[in-house]
mmCIF file of C-alpha atoms and ligand atoms in Angstrom:
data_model
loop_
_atom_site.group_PDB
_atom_site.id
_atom_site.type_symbol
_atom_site.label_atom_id
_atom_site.label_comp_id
_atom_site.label_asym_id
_atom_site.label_seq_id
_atom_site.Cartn_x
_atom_site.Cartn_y
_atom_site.Cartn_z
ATOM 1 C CA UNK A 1 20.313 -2.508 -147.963
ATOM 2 C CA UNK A 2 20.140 -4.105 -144.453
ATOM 3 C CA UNK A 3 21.922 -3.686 -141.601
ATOM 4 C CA UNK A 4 25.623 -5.786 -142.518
ATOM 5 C CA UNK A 5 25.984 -9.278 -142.442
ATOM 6 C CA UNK A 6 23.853 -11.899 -140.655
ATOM 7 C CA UNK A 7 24.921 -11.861 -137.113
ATOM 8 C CA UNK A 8 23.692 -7.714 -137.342
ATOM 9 C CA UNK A 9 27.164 -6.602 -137.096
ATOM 10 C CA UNK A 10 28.099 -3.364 -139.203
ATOM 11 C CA UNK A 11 30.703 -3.314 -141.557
ATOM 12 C CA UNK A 12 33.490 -0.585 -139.698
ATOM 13 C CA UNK A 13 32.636 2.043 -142.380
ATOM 14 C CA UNK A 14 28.776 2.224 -141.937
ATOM 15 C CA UNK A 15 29.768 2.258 -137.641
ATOM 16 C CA UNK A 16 27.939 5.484 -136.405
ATOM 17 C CA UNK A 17 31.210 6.037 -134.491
ATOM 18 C CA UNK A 18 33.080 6.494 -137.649
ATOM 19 C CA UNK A 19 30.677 8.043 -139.993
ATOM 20 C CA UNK A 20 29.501 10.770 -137.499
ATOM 21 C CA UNK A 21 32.911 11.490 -135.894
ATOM 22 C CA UNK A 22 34.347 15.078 -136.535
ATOM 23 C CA UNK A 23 37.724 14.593 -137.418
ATOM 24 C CA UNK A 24 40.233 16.045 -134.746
ATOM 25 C CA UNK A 25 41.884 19.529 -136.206
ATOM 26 C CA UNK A 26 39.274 19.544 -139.207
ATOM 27 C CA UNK A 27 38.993 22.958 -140.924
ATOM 28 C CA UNK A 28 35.968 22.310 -142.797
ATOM 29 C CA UNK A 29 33.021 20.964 -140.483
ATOM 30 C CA UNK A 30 29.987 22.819 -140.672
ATOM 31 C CA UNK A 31 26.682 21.347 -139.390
ATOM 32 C CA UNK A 32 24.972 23.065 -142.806
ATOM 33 C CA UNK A 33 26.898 20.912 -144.662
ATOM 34 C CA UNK A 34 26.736 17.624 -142.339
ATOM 35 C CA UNK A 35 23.907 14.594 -142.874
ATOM 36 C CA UNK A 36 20.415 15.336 -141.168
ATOM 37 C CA UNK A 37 18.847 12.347 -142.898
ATOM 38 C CA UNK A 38 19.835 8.667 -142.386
ATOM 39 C CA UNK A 39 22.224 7.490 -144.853
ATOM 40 C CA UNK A 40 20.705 5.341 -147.658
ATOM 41 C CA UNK A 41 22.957 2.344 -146.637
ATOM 42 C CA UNK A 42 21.869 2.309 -142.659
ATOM 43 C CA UNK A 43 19.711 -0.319 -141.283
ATOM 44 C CA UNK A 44 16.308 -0.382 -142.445
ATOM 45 C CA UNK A 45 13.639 1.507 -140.551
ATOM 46 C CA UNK A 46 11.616 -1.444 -139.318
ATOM 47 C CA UNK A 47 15.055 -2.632 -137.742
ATOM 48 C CA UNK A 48 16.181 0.617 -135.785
ATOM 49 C CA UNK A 49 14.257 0.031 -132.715
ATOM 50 C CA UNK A 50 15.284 -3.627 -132.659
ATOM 51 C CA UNK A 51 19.008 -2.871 -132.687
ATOM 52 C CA UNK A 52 18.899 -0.090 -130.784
ATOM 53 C CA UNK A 53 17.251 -2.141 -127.974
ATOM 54 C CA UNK A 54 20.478 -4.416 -128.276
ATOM 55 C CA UNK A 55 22.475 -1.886 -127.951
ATOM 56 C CA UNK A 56 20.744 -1.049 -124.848
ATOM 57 C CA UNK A 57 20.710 -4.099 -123.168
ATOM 58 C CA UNK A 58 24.352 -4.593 -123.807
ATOM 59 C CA UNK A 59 25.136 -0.841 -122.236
ATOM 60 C CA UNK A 60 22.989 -1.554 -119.415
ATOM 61 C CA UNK A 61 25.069 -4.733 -119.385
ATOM 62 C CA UNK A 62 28.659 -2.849 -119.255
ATOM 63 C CA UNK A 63 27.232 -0.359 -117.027
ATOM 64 C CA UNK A 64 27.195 -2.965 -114.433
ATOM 65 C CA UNK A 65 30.877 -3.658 -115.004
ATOM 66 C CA UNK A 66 31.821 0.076 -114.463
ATOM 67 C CA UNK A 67 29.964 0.674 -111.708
ATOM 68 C CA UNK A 68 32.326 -2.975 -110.219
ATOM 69 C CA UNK A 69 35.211 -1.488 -111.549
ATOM 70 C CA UNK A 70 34.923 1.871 -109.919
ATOM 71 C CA UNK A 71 37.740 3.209 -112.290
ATOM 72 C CA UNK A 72 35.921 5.028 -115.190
ATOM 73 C CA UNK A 73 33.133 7.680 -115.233
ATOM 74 C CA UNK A 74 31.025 8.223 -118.076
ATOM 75 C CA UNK A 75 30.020 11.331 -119.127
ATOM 76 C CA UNK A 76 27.727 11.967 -122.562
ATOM 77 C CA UNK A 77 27.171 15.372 -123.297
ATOM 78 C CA UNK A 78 23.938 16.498 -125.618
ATOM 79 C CA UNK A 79 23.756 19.889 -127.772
ATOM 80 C CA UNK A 80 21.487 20.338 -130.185
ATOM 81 C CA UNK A 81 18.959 22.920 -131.852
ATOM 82 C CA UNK A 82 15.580 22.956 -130.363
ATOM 83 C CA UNK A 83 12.933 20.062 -130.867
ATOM 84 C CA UNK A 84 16.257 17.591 -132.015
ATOM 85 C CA UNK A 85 15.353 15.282 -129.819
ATOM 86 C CA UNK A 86 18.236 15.626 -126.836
ATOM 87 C CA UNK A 87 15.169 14.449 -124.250
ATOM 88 C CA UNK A 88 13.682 10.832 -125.676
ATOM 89 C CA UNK A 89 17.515 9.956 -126.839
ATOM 90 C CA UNK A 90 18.547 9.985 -123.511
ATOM 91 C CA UNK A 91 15.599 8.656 -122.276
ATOM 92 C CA UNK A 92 15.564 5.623 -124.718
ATOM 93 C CA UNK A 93 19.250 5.429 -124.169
ATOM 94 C CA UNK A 94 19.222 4.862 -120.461
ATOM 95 C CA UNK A 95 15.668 3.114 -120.152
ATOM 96 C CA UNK A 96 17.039 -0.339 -118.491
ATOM 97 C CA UNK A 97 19.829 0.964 -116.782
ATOM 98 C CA UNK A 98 20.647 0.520 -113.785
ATOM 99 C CA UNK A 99 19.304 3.944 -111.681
ATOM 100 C CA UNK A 100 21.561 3.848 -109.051
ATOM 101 C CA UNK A 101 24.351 4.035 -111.756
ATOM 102 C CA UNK A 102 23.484 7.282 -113.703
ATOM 103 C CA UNK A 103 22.540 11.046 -113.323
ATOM 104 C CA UNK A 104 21.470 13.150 -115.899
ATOM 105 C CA UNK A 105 21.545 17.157 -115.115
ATOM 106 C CA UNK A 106 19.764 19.706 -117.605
ATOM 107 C CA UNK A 107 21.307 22.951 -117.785
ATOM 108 C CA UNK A 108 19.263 25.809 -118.296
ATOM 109 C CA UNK A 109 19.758 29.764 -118.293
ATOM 110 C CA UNK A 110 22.034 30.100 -115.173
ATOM 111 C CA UNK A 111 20.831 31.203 -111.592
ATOM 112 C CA UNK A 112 22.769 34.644 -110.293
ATOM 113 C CA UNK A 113 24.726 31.803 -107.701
ATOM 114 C CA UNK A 114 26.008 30.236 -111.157
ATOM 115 C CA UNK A 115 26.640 33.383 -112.577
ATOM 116 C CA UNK A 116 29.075 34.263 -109.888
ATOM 117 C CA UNK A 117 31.287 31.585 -110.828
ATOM 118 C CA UNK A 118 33.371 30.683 -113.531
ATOM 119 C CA UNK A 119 31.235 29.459 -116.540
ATOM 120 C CA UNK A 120 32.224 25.818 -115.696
ATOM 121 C CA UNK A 121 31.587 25.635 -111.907
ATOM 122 C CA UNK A 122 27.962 24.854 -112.281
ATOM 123 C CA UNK A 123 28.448 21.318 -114.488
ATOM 124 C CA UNK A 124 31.904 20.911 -112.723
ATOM 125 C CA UNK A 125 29.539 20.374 -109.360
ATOM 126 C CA UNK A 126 27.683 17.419 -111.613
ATOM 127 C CA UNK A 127 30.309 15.659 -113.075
ATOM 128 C CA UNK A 128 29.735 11.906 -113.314
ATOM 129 C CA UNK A 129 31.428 9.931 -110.015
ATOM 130 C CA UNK A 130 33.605 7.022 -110.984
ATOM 131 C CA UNK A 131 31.646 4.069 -112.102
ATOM 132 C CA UNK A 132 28.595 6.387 -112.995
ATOM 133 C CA UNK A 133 27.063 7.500 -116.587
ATOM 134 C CA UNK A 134 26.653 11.019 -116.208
ATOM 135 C CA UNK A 135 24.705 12.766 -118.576
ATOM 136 C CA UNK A 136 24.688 16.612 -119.261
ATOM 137 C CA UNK A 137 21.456 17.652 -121.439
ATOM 138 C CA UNK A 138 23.213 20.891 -122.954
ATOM 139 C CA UNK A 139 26.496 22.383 -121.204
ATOM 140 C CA UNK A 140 29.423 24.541 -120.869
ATOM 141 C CA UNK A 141 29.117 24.434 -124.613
ATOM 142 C CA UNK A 142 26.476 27.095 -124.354
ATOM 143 C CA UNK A 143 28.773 29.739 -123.014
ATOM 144 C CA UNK A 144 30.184 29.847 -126.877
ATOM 145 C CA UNK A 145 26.593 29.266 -128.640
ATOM 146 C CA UNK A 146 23.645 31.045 -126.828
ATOM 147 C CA UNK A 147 26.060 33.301 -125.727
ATOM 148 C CA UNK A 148 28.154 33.696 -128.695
ATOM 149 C CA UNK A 149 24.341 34.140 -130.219
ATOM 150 C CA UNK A 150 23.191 36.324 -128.125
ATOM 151 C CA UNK A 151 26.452 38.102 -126.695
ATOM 152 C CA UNK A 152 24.157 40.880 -124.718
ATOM 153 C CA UNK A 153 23.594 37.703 -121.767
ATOM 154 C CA UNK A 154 27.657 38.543 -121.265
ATOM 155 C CA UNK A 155 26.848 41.461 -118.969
ATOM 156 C CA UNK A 156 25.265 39.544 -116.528
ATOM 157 C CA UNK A 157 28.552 37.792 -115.924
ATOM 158 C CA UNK A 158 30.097 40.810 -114.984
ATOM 159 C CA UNK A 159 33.431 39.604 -116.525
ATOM 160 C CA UNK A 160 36.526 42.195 -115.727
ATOM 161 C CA UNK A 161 38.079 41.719 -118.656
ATOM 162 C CA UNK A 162 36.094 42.063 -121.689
ATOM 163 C CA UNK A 163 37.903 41.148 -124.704
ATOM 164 C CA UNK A 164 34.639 40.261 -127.436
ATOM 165 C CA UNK A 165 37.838 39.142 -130.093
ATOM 166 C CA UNK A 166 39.686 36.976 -127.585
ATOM 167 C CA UNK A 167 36.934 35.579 -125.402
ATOM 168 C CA UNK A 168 35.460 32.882 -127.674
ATOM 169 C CA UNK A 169 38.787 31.368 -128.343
ATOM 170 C CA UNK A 170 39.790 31.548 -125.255
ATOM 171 C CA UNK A 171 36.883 29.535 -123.876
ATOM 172 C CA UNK A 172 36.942 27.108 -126.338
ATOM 173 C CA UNK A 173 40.732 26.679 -124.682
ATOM 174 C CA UNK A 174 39.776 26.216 -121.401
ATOM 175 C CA UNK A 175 36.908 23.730 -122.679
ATOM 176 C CA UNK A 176 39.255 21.578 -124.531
ATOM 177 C CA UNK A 177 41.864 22.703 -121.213
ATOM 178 C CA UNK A 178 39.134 20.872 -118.926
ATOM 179 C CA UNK A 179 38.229 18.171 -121.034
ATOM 180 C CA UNK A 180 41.821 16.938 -121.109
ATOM 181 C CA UNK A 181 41.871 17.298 -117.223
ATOM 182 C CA UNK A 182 39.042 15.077 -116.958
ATOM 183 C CA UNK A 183 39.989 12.227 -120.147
ATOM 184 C CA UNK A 184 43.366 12.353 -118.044
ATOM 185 C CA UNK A 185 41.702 11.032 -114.484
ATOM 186 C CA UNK A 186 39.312 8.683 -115.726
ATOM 187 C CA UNK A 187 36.453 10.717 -117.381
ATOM 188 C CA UNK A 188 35.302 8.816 -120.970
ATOM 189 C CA UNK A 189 33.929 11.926 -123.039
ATOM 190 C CA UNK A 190 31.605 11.171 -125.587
ATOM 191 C CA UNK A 191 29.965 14.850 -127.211
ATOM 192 C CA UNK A 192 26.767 14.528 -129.525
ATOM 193 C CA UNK A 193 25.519 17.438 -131.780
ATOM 194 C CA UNK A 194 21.871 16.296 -132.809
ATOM 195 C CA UNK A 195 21.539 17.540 -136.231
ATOM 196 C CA UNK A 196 18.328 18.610 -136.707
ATOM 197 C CA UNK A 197 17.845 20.392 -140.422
ATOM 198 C CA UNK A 198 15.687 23.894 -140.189
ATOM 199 C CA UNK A 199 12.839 22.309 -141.938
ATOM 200 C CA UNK A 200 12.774 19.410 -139.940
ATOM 201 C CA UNK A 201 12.195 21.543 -136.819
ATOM 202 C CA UNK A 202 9.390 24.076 -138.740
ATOM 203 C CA UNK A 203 7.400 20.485 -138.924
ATOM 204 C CA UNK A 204 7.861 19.566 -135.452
ATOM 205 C CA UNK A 205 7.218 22.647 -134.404
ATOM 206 C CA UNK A 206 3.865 22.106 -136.188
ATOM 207 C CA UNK A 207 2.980 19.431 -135.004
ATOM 208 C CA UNK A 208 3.468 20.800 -131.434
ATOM 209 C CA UNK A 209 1.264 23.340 -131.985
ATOM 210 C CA UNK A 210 -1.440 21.221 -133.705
ATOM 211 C CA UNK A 211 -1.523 18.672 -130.540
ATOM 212 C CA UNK A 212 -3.055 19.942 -127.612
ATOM 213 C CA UNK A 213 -0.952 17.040 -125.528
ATOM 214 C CA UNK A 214 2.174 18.537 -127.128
ATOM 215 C CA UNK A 215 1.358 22.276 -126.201
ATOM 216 C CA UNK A 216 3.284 22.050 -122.961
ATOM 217 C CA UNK A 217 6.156 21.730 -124.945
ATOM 218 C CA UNK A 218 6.144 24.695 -127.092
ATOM 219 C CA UNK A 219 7.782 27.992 -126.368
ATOM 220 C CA UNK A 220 7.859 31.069 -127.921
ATOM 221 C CA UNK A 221 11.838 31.601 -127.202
ATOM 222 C CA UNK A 222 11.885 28.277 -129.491
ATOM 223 C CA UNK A 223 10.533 29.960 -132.685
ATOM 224 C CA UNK A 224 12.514 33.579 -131.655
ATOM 225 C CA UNK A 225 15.882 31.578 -131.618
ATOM 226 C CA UNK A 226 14.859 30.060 -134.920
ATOM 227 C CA UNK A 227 15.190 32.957 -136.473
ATOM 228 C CA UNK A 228 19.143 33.061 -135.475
ATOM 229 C CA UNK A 229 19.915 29.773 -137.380
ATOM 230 C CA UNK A 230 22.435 30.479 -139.416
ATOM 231 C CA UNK A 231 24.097 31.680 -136.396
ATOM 232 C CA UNK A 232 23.551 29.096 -134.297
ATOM 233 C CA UNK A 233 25.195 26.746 -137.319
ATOM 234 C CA UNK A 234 28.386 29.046 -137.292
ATOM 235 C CA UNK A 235 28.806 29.050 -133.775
ATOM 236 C CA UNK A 236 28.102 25.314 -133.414
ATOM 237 C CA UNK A 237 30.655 24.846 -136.320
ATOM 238 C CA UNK A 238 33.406 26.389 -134.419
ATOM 239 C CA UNK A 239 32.579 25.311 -131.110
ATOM 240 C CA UNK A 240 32.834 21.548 -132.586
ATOM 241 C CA UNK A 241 35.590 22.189 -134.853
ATOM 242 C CA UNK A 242 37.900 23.842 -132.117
ATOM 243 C CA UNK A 243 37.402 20.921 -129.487
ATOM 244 C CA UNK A 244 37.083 18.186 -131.289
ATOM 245 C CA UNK A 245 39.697 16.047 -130.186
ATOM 246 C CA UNK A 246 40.565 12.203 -129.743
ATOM 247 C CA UNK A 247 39.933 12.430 -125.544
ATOM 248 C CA UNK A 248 36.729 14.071 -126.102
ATOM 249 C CA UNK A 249 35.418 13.491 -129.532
ATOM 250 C CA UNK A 250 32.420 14.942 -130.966
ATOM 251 C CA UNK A 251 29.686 13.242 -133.295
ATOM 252 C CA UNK A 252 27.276 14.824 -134.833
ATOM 253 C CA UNK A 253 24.439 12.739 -135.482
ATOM 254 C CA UNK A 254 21.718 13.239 -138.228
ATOM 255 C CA UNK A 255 18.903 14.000 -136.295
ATOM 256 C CA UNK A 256 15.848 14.103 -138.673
ATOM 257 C CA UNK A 257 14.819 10.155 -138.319
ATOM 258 C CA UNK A 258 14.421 9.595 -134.270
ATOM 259 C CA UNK A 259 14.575 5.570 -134.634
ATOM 260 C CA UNK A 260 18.023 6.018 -136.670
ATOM 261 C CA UNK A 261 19.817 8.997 -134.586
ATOM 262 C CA UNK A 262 18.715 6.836 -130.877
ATOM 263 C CA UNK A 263 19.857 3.954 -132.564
ATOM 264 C CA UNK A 264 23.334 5.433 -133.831
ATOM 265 C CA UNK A 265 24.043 7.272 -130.079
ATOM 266 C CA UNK A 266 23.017 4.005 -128.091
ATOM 267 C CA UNK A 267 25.635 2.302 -130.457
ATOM 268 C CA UNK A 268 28.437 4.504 -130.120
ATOM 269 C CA UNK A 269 27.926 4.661 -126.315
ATOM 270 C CA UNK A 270 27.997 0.400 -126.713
ATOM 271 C CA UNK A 271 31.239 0.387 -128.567
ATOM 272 C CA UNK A 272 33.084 3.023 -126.368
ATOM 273 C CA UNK A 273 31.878 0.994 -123.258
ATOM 274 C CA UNK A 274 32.764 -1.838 -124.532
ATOM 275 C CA UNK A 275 36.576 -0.892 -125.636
ATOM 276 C CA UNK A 276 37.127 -0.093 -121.916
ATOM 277 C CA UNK A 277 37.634 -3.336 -121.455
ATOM 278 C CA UNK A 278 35.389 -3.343 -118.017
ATOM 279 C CA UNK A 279 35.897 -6.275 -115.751
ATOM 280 C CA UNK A 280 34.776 -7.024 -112.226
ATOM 281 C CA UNK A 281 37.731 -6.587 -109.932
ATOM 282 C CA UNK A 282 39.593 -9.576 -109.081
ATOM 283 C CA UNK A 283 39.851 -10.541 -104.919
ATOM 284 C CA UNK A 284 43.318 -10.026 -104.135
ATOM 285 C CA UNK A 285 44.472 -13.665 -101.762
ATOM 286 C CA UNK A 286 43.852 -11.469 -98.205
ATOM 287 C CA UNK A 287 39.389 -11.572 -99.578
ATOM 288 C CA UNK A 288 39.777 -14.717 -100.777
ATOM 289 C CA UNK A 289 40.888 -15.602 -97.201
ATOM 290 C CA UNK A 290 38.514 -13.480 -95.586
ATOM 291 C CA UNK A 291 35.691 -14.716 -97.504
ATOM 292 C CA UNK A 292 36.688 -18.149 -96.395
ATOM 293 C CA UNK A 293 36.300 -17.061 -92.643
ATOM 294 C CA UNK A 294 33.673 -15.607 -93.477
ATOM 295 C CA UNK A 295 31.362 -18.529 -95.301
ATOM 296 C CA UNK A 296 33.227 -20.878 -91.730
ATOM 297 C CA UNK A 297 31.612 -17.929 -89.579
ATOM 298 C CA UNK A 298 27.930 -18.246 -91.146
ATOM 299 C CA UNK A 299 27.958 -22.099 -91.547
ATOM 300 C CA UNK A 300 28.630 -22.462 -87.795
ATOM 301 C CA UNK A 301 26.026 -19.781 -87.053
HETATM 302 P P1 ATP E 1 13.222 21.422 -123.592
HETATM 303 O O1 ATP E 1 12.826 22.574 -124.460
HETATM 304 O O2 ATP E 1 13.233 20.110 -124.310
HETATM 305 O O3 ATP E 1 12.494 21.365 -122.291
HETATM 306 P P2 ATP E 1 15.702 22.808 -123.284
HETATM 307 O O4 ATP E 1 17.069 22.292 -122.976
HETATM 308 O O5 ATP E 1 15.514 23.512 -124.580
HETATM 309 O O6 ATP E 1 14.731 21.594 -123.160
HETATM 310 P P3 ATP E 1 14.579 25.144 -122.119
HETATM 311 O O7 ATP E 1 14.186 25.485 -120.740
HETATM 312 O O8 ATP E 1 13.584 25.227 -123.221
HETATM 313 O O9 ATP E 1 15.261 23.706 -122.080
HETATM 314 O O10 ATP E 1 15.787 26.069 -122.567
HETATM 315 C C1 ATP E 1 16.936 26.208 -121.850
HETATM 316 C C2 ATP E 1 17.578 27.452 -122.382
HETATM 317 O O11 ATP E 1 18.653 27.792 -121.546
HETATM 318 C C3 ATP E 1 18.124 27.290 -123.783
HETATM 319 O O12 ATP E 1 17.629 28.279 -124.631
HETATM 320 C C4 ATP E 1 19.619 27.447 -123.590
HETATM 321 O O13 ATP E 1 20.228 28.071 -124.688
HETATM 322 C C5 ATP E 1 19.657 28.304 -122.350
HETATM 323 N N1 ATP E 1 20.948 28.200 -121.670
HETATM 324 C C6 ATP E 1 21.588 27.097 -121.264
HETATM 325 N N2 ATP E 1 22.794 27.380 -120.731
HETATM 326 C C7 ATP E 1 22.914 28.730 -120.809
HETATM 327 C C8 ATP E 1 23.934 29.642 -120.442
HETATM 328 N N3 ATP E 1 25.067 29.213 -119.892
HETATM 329 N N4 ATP E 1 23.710 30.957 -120.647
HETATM 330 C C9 ATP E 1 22.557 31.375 -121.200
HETATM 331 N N5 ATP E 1 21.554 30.573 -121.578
HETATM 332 C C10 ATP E 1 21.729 29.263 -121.386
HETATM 333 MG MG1 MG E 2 13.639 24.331 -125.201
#
């Protein structure tokens, strides 16, 4: 089947936005059991990079509108598994935008500065300004799944109270806590979990290691963490599940086709831009006088 009717458009069912949202107060979400593959009814292949090129131009388009309306930020936040794809979706997904009007940070293992601050002082620094798309390629998300993971890297947070029951739920409160802070003053929160399946990322993995161009981009951490998958899925289940919420929704994208999971972010970004309703601000009378004045001033030059 193609991609809806002829104009292109979707029916609402098949929207990325509604297929791929995780249901606010779910019980049951679990990436294991979540699409990696495209669903059988999505556009065709062939017309993935078409529409989401459309979808590009038109965010590049609205982009312009909240930069003018200086009243919304922007901020898309990317978690995923290793080799998902978090890089060339945000690079695809921002290729045409404006520069000036977006700033994408990649957080990494924290520095001992970081470390010596609450674990969301380092992306609270790099939160998108009014007007901006700010992108965060992985998070404070991490502090409940490499962490969670791996829970030894607590120590070097020197923490003084140590509760290993209590902690994880009580990040995931401040996370949903600062989220709410942020919908409330003008942040727009969009969360994507890129869904890559385990076998998908043994073949890409592969193929990094068979391409001499790709070596660069193979590490051995990649294939250690691997080996924690199923942990990784339960701690990404709860994470999502426990601050999933209407203000700051997750969607968790099937990641296994490129073309179709670009494609599916670059639309939901669209459609959320676009029910802002952005406009340029009007001049209130005093510009419009001003702006007479001015146009008298040059004319007479
Ligand atoms: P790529 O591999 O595409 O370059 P990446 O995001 O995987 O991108 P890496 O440098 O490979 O970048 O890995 C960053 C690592 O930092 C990840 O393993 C991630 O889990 C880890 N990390 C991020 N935030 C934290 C944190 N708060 N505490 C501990 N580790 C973290
Ligand atoms: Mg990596």
């Amino acid at each position: 089947m193609s991609a809806g009717n002829s104009e292109g458009v979707l029916p609402e069912a098949a929207k990325p936005a509604q297929r791929y949202l995780v249901p606010e107060g779910t019980k049951r979400f679990d990436p294991r059991q979540w699409p990696t593959a495209p669903p059988p009814d999505g556009p065709r292949h062939n017309e993935l990079r078409k529409l989401r090129r459309r979808s590009v131009r038109d965010i590049s388009r609205l982009q312009r509108l909240l930069y003018a309306e200086n009243r919304y930020a922007l901020l898309l936040l990317f978690q995923a598994m290793d080799a998902a794809g978090k890089d060339s979706t945000i690079n695809a997904l921002l290729t045409g935008v404006n520069p000036a009007g977006c700033q994408v940070f990649n957080f990494k293992q924290p520095s001992s500065e970081e470390l010596d601050h609450d674990f969301l002082w380092r992306t609270a620094r790099s939160l998108p300004e009014r007007g901006r798309i700010g992108v965060f390629n992985r998070s404070y998300y991490e502090e409940v799944l490499v962490v969670r993971v791996h829970p030894e890297l607590l120590q070097k947070q020197n923490l003084p109270h140590l509760d290993p029951n209590g902690l994880w739920q009580q990040r995931m409160e401040s996370i949903v806590e600062h989220e709410r802070h942020l919908a409330r003053n003008g942040t727009v929160i969009l969360k994507f979990f890129l869904n890559i399946s385990r076998d998908e990322q043994k073949a890409r993995f592969l193929r990094r290691l068979d391409r001499p161009d790709k070596h660069w981009k193979f590490a051995i951490s990649d294939v250690r963490e691997r080996g924690f998958w199923n942990e990784y899925m339960s701690a990404y289940g709860e994470a999502i599940r426990s601050t999933a919420r209407s203000h700051a929704p997750w969607y968790a994208i099937p990641a296994d086709s490129k073309p179709y999971m670009r494609w599916a972010v670059a639309d939901i970004v669209r459609d959320t831009l676009a029910s802002l309703d952005l406009h340029n601000p009007e001049p209130s009378l005093a510009d419009l006088a001003m702006f007479d004045d001015m146009r008298r001033q040059l004319e007479n030059e």
